[in-house]
Amino acid sequence: MSVCQSFKQDHSYKTQLEMIDDESDTDLESASSDSDMSSIEYTKFSIDLPPVTYMANVIANQLIKTGDSLYGRREDANCVLNVGSMRFHVHVQMLASRSSAFRHIFDDMIANNAWGPLSNLAVNASADEVFNRQASTLADIHDVDGCESSRMNFYPEQQHPPKDIDQGINQRTINNVQPTSLMSVQGSDPGSGSASDEPNDEEEPGQDTDGNDSDDDLPELTISLMDPEESRFEELLYWIYTEDNERWLRSFTPGNYRAILQNIRYLNLQSLPVLKLCLTFEQSTDPALGLHGLAMSTLMIQ
């Protein structure tokens, strides 16, 4: 590659990153305007995002402040996530507020009584009522700034999950997130062994490696992603909890980058900050590896 071509390539990436920075700055300026903005201005800001996305963002911004302490915590986890041979205790509120793919899955699980009968709620309680009570409990446990916004509904009233799902189903496949992404949900069964229950040779933060499920009276969600071990899914999950961009970026390699992009897409994590992170990695790689431009074509962010 000539010096001129190299300069053009570098300039192209700088232009893309600058454009993303400009858009991000614009969003921040509109979001961080005076707290006494008029109701007209507030309405205009709110309708820029679908209601369900806006509400999820509000909650995520509160929970993420305690994300590092929540990651891998078994005490208040309310679901077991199996990915490849890895097993994680996760928090429904965190994953649902950060990923619309997880949000739809948990919607379905709640509608199917995956957490068992709820004696303190009406039999016909909607899933968003159950979900909001769990979110409120988690917010109380971690005292998220005492902010009332952390106790808001994840879903507007018109966004109820389907009511006509067979309540007796305890194992099913969910394939409406991405055609190539297999996701299944099952009730916990301490008597059934699996590869994911076996301890790993090397313990990774956030993973369960002791193989002890005696205290797991929790529903289990199994998702099938692309090369979860090689792509370091545990780092993607940690990023969901903390938005630690630098740590996540360190797990990117030329060998696992394509899988990382696919998994970002499967979980509907596309955003301008994520795109900027991916472009930063691409810019640091040798053009001969053929990674330049993958993020733009794979994530398809408009």
Short mmCIF file of C-alpha atoms in Angstrom, two decimals:
data_model
loop_
_atom_site.label_atom_id
_atom_site.label_comp_id
_atom_site.label_asym_id
_atom_site.label_seq_id
_atom_site.Cartn_x
_atom_site.Cartn_y
_atom_site.Cartn_z
CA MET A 1 0.00 0.00 0.00
CA SER A 2 1.37 3.42 -0.97
CA VAL A 3 1.80 6.25 1.52
CA CYS A 4 -1.01 8.10 -0.23
CA GLN A 5 -3.40 5.14 0.03
CA SER A 6 -2.50 4.66 3.68
CA PHE A 7 -3.20 8.33 4.38
CA LYS A 8 -6.59 8.10 2.64
CA GLN A 9 -7.53 5.00 4.65
CA ASP A 10 -6.52 6.64 7.93
CA HIS A 11 -8.31 9.85 6.98
CA SER A 12 -11.46 7.85 6.15
CA TYR A 13 -11.52 6.28 9.61
CA LYS A 14 -10.86 9.62 11.30
CA THR A 15 -13.77 11.11 9.33
CA GLN A 16 -16.08 8.27 10.40
CA LEU A 17 -15.06 8.60 14.05
CA GLU A 18 -15.46 12.39 13.96
CA MET A 19 -18.95 12.03 12.50
CA ILE A 20 -19.89 9.61 15.29
CA ASP A 21 -18.44 12.01 17.89
CA ASP A 22 -20.47 14.87 16.41
CA GLU A 23 -23.70 12.85 16.59
CA SER A 24 -22.93 11.70 20.13
CA ASP A 25 -22.17 15.27 21.25
CA THR A 26 -25.46 16.46 19.78
CA ASP A 27 -27.36 13.77 21.68
CA LEU A 28 -25.55 14.63 24.91
CA GLU A 29 -26.22 18.34 24.53
CA SER A 30 -29.93 17.78 24.03
CA ALA A 31 -30.10 15.28 26.90
CA SER A 32 -28.10 17.39 29.36
CA SER A 33 -29.93 20.67 28.91
CA ASP A 34 -31.35 22.46 31.94
CA SER A 35 -33.46 20.28 34.21
CA ASP A 36 -36.26 22.86 34.10
CA MET A 37 -36.77 22.45 30.35
CA SER A 38 -40.31 23.15 29.22
CA SER A 39 -42.77 20.30 28.71
CA ILE A 40 -42.68 20.97 24.97
CA GLU A 41 -38.92 20.52 24.82
CA TYR A 42 -39.10 17.40 26.99
CA THR A 43 -41.78 15.89 24.76
CA LYS A 44 -39.70 16.56 21.67
CA PHE A 45 -36.67 14.86 23.25
CA SER A 46 -38.69 11.85 24.41
CA ILE A 47 -40.35 11.02 21.12
CA ASP A 48 -37.00 10.74 19.37
CA LEU A 49 -36.84 7.21 20.82
CA PRO A 50 -39.56 4.54 20.92
CA PRO A 51 -41.16 4.57 24.40
CA VAL A 52 -39.92 1.09 25.33
CA THR A 53 -36.34 1.99 24.35
CA TYR A 54 -36.44 5.29 26.21
CA MET A 55 -37.74 3.68 29.39
CA ALA A 56 -35.10 0.95 29.19
CA ASN A 57 -32.38 3.57 28.76
CA VAL A 58 -33.55 5.43 31.85
CA ILE A 59 -33.30 2.29 33.97
CA ALA A 60 -30.02 1.15 32.42
CA ASN A 61 -28.42 4.51 33.19
CA GLN A 62 -29.26 3.97 36.87
CA LEU A 63 -28.39 0.27 37.21
CA ILE A 64 -25.13 0.59 35.33
CA LYS A 65 -23.72 2.69 38.17
CA THR A 66 -23.61 -0.48 40.25
CA GLY A 67 -22.92 -2.83 37.35
CA ASP A 68 -19.45 -3.83 38.49
CA SER A 69 -20.75 -5.06 41.85
CA LEU A 70 -23.76 -6.75 40.23
CA TYR A 71 -21.73 -8.71 37.68
CA GLY A 72 -21.51 -12.35 38.75
CA ARG A 73 -23.38 -11.81 42.03
CA ARG A 74 -25.33 -14.92 43.00
CA GLU A 75 -27.07 -13.38 46.02
CA ASP A 76 -29.60 -11.33 44.06
CA ALA A 77 -29.34 -12.88 40.59
CA ASN A 78 -32.67 -14.04 39.20
CA CYS A 79 -31.67 -16.10 36.16
CA VAL A 80 -28.95 -18.51 35.07
CA LEU A 81 -27.53 -17.81 31.61
CA ASN A 82 -25.82 -20.63 29.71
CA VAL A 83 -23.66 -19.70 26.74
CA GLY A 84 -21.57 -22.47 25.24
CA SER A 85 -19.75 -24.15 28.13
CA MET A 86 -20.05 -21.02 30.29
CA ARG A 87 -22.62 -20.43 32.99
CA PHE A 88 -23.50 -17.07 34.54
CA HIS A 89 -25.80 -15.84 37.27
CA VAL A 90 -27.40 -12.76 35.76
CA HIS A 91 -29.90 -10.04 36.60
CA VAL A 92 -32.96 -9.78 34.40
CA GLN A 93 -33.31 -6.04 34.97
CA MET A 94 -29.79 -5.28 33.76
CA LEU A 95 -29.83 -7.43 30.64
CA ALA A 96 -33.35 -6.42 29.64
CA SER A 97 -32.64 -2.71 30.01
CA ARG A 98 -29.49 -2.95 27.89
CA SER A 99 -30.54 -5.37 25.14
CA SER A 100 -33.88 -5.45 23.34
CA ALA A 101 -33.21 -9.09 22.41
CA PHE A 102 -32.95 -10.07 26.08
CA ARG A 103 -35.94 -7.84 26.86
CA HIS A 104 -38.21 -9.78 24.49
CA ILE A 105 -36.95 -13.13 25.80
CA PHE A 106 -37.54 -12.18 29.44
CA ASP A 107 -40.97 -10.81 28.50
CA ASP A 108 -41.84 -14.26 27.22
CA MET A 109 -40.34 -16.02 30.25
CA ILE A 110 -42.34 -13.87 32.68
CA ALA A 111 -45.54 -14.48 30.72
CA ASN A 112 -44.83 -18.21 31.01
CA ASN A 113 -44.35 -18.06 34.81
CA ALA A 114 -40.69 -19.03 34.50
CA TRP A 115 -40.19 -17.75 38.05
CA GLY A 116 -43.10 -19.79 39.38
CA PRO A 117 -46.47 -18.68 40.74
CA LEU A 118 -46.49 -15.24 42.29
CA SER A 119 -48.64 -15.49 45.41
CA ASN A 120 -48.34 -11.81 46.23
CA LEU A 121 -49.67 -10.70 42.85
CA ALA A 122 -52.99 -11.24 41.15
CA VAL A 123 -53.14 -14.35 39.01
CA ASN A 124 -53.75 -12.24 35.93
CA ALA A 125 -51.00 -9.73 36.67
CA SER A 126 -49.31 -8.56 33.51
CA ALA A 127 -45.67 -9.35 32.87
CA ASP A 128 -44.60 -5.72 33.02
CA GLU A 129 -46.08 -5.43 36.54
CA VAL A 130 -44.08 -8.45 37.69
CA PHE A 131 -40.98 -7.18 35.94
CA ASN A 132 -41.31 -3.71 37.42
CA ARG A 133 -41.62 -5.15 40.95
CA GLN A 134 -38.39 -7.09 40.43
CA ALA A 135 -36.67 -3.98 39.09
CA SER A 136 -37.85 -1.97 42.09
CA THR A 137 -36.52 -4.63 44.48
CA LEU A 138 -33.12 -4.63 42.82
CA ALA A 139 -33.00 -0.83 42.88
CA ASP A 140 -33.81 -0.86 46.61
CA ILE A 141 -31.10 -3.43 47.33
CA HIS A 142 -28.42 -1.37 45.63
CA ASP A 143 -29.83 2.07 46.51
CA VAL A 144 -29.33 3.51 43.07
CA ASP A 145 -29.13 7.17 44.09
CA GLY A 146 -32.64 6.91 45.47
CA CYS A 147 -33.73 7.91 42.00
CA GLU A 148 -37.39 7.35 41.24
CA SER A 149 -36.60 6.80 37.56
CA SER A 150 -34.97 3.48 38.43
CA ARG A 151 -38.38 2.23 39.51
CA MET A 152 -40.20 3.14 36.33
CA ASN A 153 -41.93 0.50 34.22
CA PHE A 154 -39.73 -1.08 31.60
CA TYR A 155 -42.69 -1.21 29.26
CA PRO A 156 -45.41 1.32 28.46
CA GLU A 157 -48.93 0.06 29.08
CA GLN A 158 -49.49 -0.72 25.42
CA GLN A 159 -46.40 -2.96 25.26
CA HIS A 160 -47.69 -6.05 27.06
CA PRO A 161 -46.24 -9.46 26.21
CA PRO A 162 -48.53 -11.96 24.49
CA LYS A 163 -51.24 -13.46 26.70
CA ASP A 164 -52.00 -16.59 24.71
CA ILE A 165 -48.82 -18.55 25.44
CA ASP A 166 -49.15 -22.08 26.83
CA GLN A 167 -48.44 -21.75 30.55
CA GLY A 168 -47.32 -25.37 30.77
CA ILE A 169 -44.29 -24.98 28.52
CA ASN A 170 -41.03 -25.34 30.44
CA GLN A 171 -38.69 -25.66 27.47
CA ARG A 172 -38.93 -23.87 24.18
CA THR A 173 -36.96 -22.35 21.36
CA ILE A 174 -37.05 -18.63 20.65
CA ASN A 175 -36.00 -17.83 17.10
CA ASN A 176 -37.52 -14.41 16.51
CA VAL A 177 -34.45 -12.42 17.50
CA GLN A 178 -32.18 -13.42 14.65
CA PRO A 179 -32.73 -16.27 12.18
CA THR A 180 -29.37 -17.82 13.03
CA SER A 181 -29.57 -17.31 16.80
CA LEU A 182 -30.99 -20.22 18.80
CA MET A 183 -32.28 -19.39 22.24
CA SER A 184 -34.07 -21.76 24.61
CA VAL A 185 -35.45 -21.47 28.10
CA GLN A 186 -35.77 -24.25 30.64
CA GLY A 187 -36.65 -24.68 34.27
CA SER A 188 -33.76 -25.51 36.56
CA ASP A 189 -33.26 -29.23 37.08
CA PRO A 190 -30.46 -30.03 39.56
CA GLY A 191 -30.56 -33.67 38.50
CA SER A 192 -29.66 -33.06 34.88
CA GLY A 193 -25.98 -32.67 34.23
CA SER A 194 -24.55 -30.79 31.27
CA ALA A 195 -21.23 -29.59 30.01
CA SER A 196 -22.00 -26.10 31.27
CA ASP A 197 -22.32 -27.40 34.83
CA GLU A 198 -18.78 -28.76 34.92
CA PRO A 199 -16.08 -26.59 36.50
CA ASN A 200 -13.63 -24.95 34.15
CA ASP A 201 -9.89 -25.36 34.57
CA GLU A 202 -9.46 -21.61 34.82
CA GLU A 203 -11.99 -19.46 36.58
CA GLU A 204 -13.25 -16.40 34.74
CA PRO A 205 -14.80 -13.48 36.64
CA GLY A 206 -18.58 -13.70 36.67
CA GLN A 207 -18.70 -17.37 35.71
CA ASP A 208 -19.91 -20.18 37.94
CA THR A 209 -17.12 -22.73 38.15
CA ASP A 210 -17.90 -24.71 41.29
CA GLY A 211 -20.59 -26.82 39.64
CA ASN A 212 -22.82 -26.34 42.70
CA ASP A 213 -26.42 -25.74 41.66
CA SER A 214 -28.01 -26.61 45.02
CA ASP A 215 -29.01 -22.97 45.62
CA ASP A 216 -30.21 -22.36 42.07
CA ASP A 217 -33.98 -22.40 42.17
CA LEU A 218 -33.84 -20.15 39.13
CA PRO A 219 -35.00 -20.43 35.54
CA GLU A 220 -32.23 -21.07 33.04
CA LEU A 221 -31.80 -19.36 29.69
CA THR A 222 -29.56 -21.02 27.10
CA ILE A 223 -28.49 -18.98 24.09
CA SER A 224 -26.45 -20.08 21.10
CA LEU A 225 -23.99 -17.47 19.87
CA MET A 226 -21.03 -17.56 17.52
CA ASP A 227 -17.85 -18.93 19.13
CA PRO A 228 -18.72 -17.70 22.66
CA GLU A 229 -15.45 -18.88 24.20
CA GLU A 230 -13.18 -17.56 21.45
CA SER A 231 -15.10 -14.29 21.23
CA ARG A 232 -14.85 -13.86 25.02
CA PHE A 233 -18.56 -13.60 25.70
CA GLU A 234 -17.83 -13.02 29.39
CA GLU A 235 -16.26 -9.69 28.40
CA LEU A 236 -19.28 -8.71 26.31
CA LEU A 237 -21.49 -9.54 29.30
CA TYR A 238 -19.26 -7.48 31.60
CA TRP A 239 -19.59 -4.58 29.16
CA ILE A 240 -23.39 -4.91 29.28
CA TYR A 241 -23.16 -4.50 33.05
CA THR A 242 -20.57 -1.70 33.15
CA GLU A 243 -20.01 -0.10 29.72
CA ASP A 244 -16.28 -0.52 30.33
CA ASN A 245 -15.18 0.15 26.76
CA GLU A 246 -11.45 -0.14 27.39
CA ARG A 247 -11.73 -3.56 29.00
CA TRP A 248 -14.00 -4.91 26.26
CA LEU A 249 -11.76 -3.55 23.53
CA ARG A 250 -8.78 -5.43 25.00
CA SER A 251 -10.60 -8.69 24.31
CA PHE A 252 -10.88 -7.93 20.57
CA THR A 253 -8.47 -9.84 18.33
CA PRO A 254 -8.29 -10.28 14.55
CA GLY A 255 -9.29 -13.90 15.09
CA ASN A 256 -12.45 -13.29 17.14
CA TYR A 257 -13.58 -9.93 15.75
CA ARG A 258 -16.07 -11.34 13.23
CA ALA A 259 -17.74 -13.43 15.94
CA ILE A 260 -17.91 -10.42 18.26
CA LEU A 261 -19.68 -8.38 15.57
CA GLN A 262 -22.18 -11.15 14.90
CA ASN A 263 -22.96 -11.50 18.60
CA ILE A 264 -23.42 -7.74 18.95
CA ARG A 265 -25.94 -7.98 16.16
CA TYR A 266 -27.69 -11.08 17.56
CA LEU A 267 -28.22 -9.35 20.91
CA ASN A 268 -29.31 -6.07 19.30
CA LEU A 269 -26.54 -4.07 20.96
CA GLN A 270 -25.90 -1.84 17.96
CA SER A 271 -25.36 1.79 18.90
CA LEU A 272 -23.10 4.66 17.90
CA PRO A 273 -20.74 4.13 20.89
CA VAL A 274 -20.41 0.43 20.00
CA LEU A 275 -19.76 1.30 16.36
CA LYS A 276 -17.09 3.78 17.41
CA LEU A 277 -15.44 1.11 19.55
CA CYS A 278 -15.38 -1.31 16.63
CA LEU A 279 -14.02 1.29 14.22
CA THR A 280 -11.27 2.09 16.70
CA PHE A 281 -10.25 -1.56 16.72
CA GLU A 282 -10.40 -1.83 12.93
CA GLN A 283 -8.21 1.24 12.59
CA SER A 284 -5.56 -0.44 14.75
CA THR A 285 -5.35 -3.53 12.53
CA ASP A 286 -3.38 -4.19 9.37
CA PRO A 287 -5.59 -3.50 6.31
CA ALA A 288 -4.27 -6.74 4.82
CA LEU A 289 -6.33 -8.66 7.41
CA GLY A 290 -9.52 -7.52 5.70
CA LEU A 291 -11.25 -6.27 8.84
CA HIS A 292 -11.70 -2.65 7.78
CA GLY A 293 -15.34 -1.86 7.07
CA LEU A 294 -16.74 -4.98 8.76
CA ALA A 295 -18.48 -3.05 11.53
CA MET A 296 -20.28 -0.76 9.11
CA SER A 297 -21.48 -3.66 6.96
CA THR A 298 -22.32 -6.09 9.79
CA LEU A 299 -24.01 -3.79 12.29
CA MET A 300 -25.81 -1.75 9.64
CA ILE A 301 -26.36 1.24 11.90
CA GLN A 302 -28.35 3.94 10.12
#
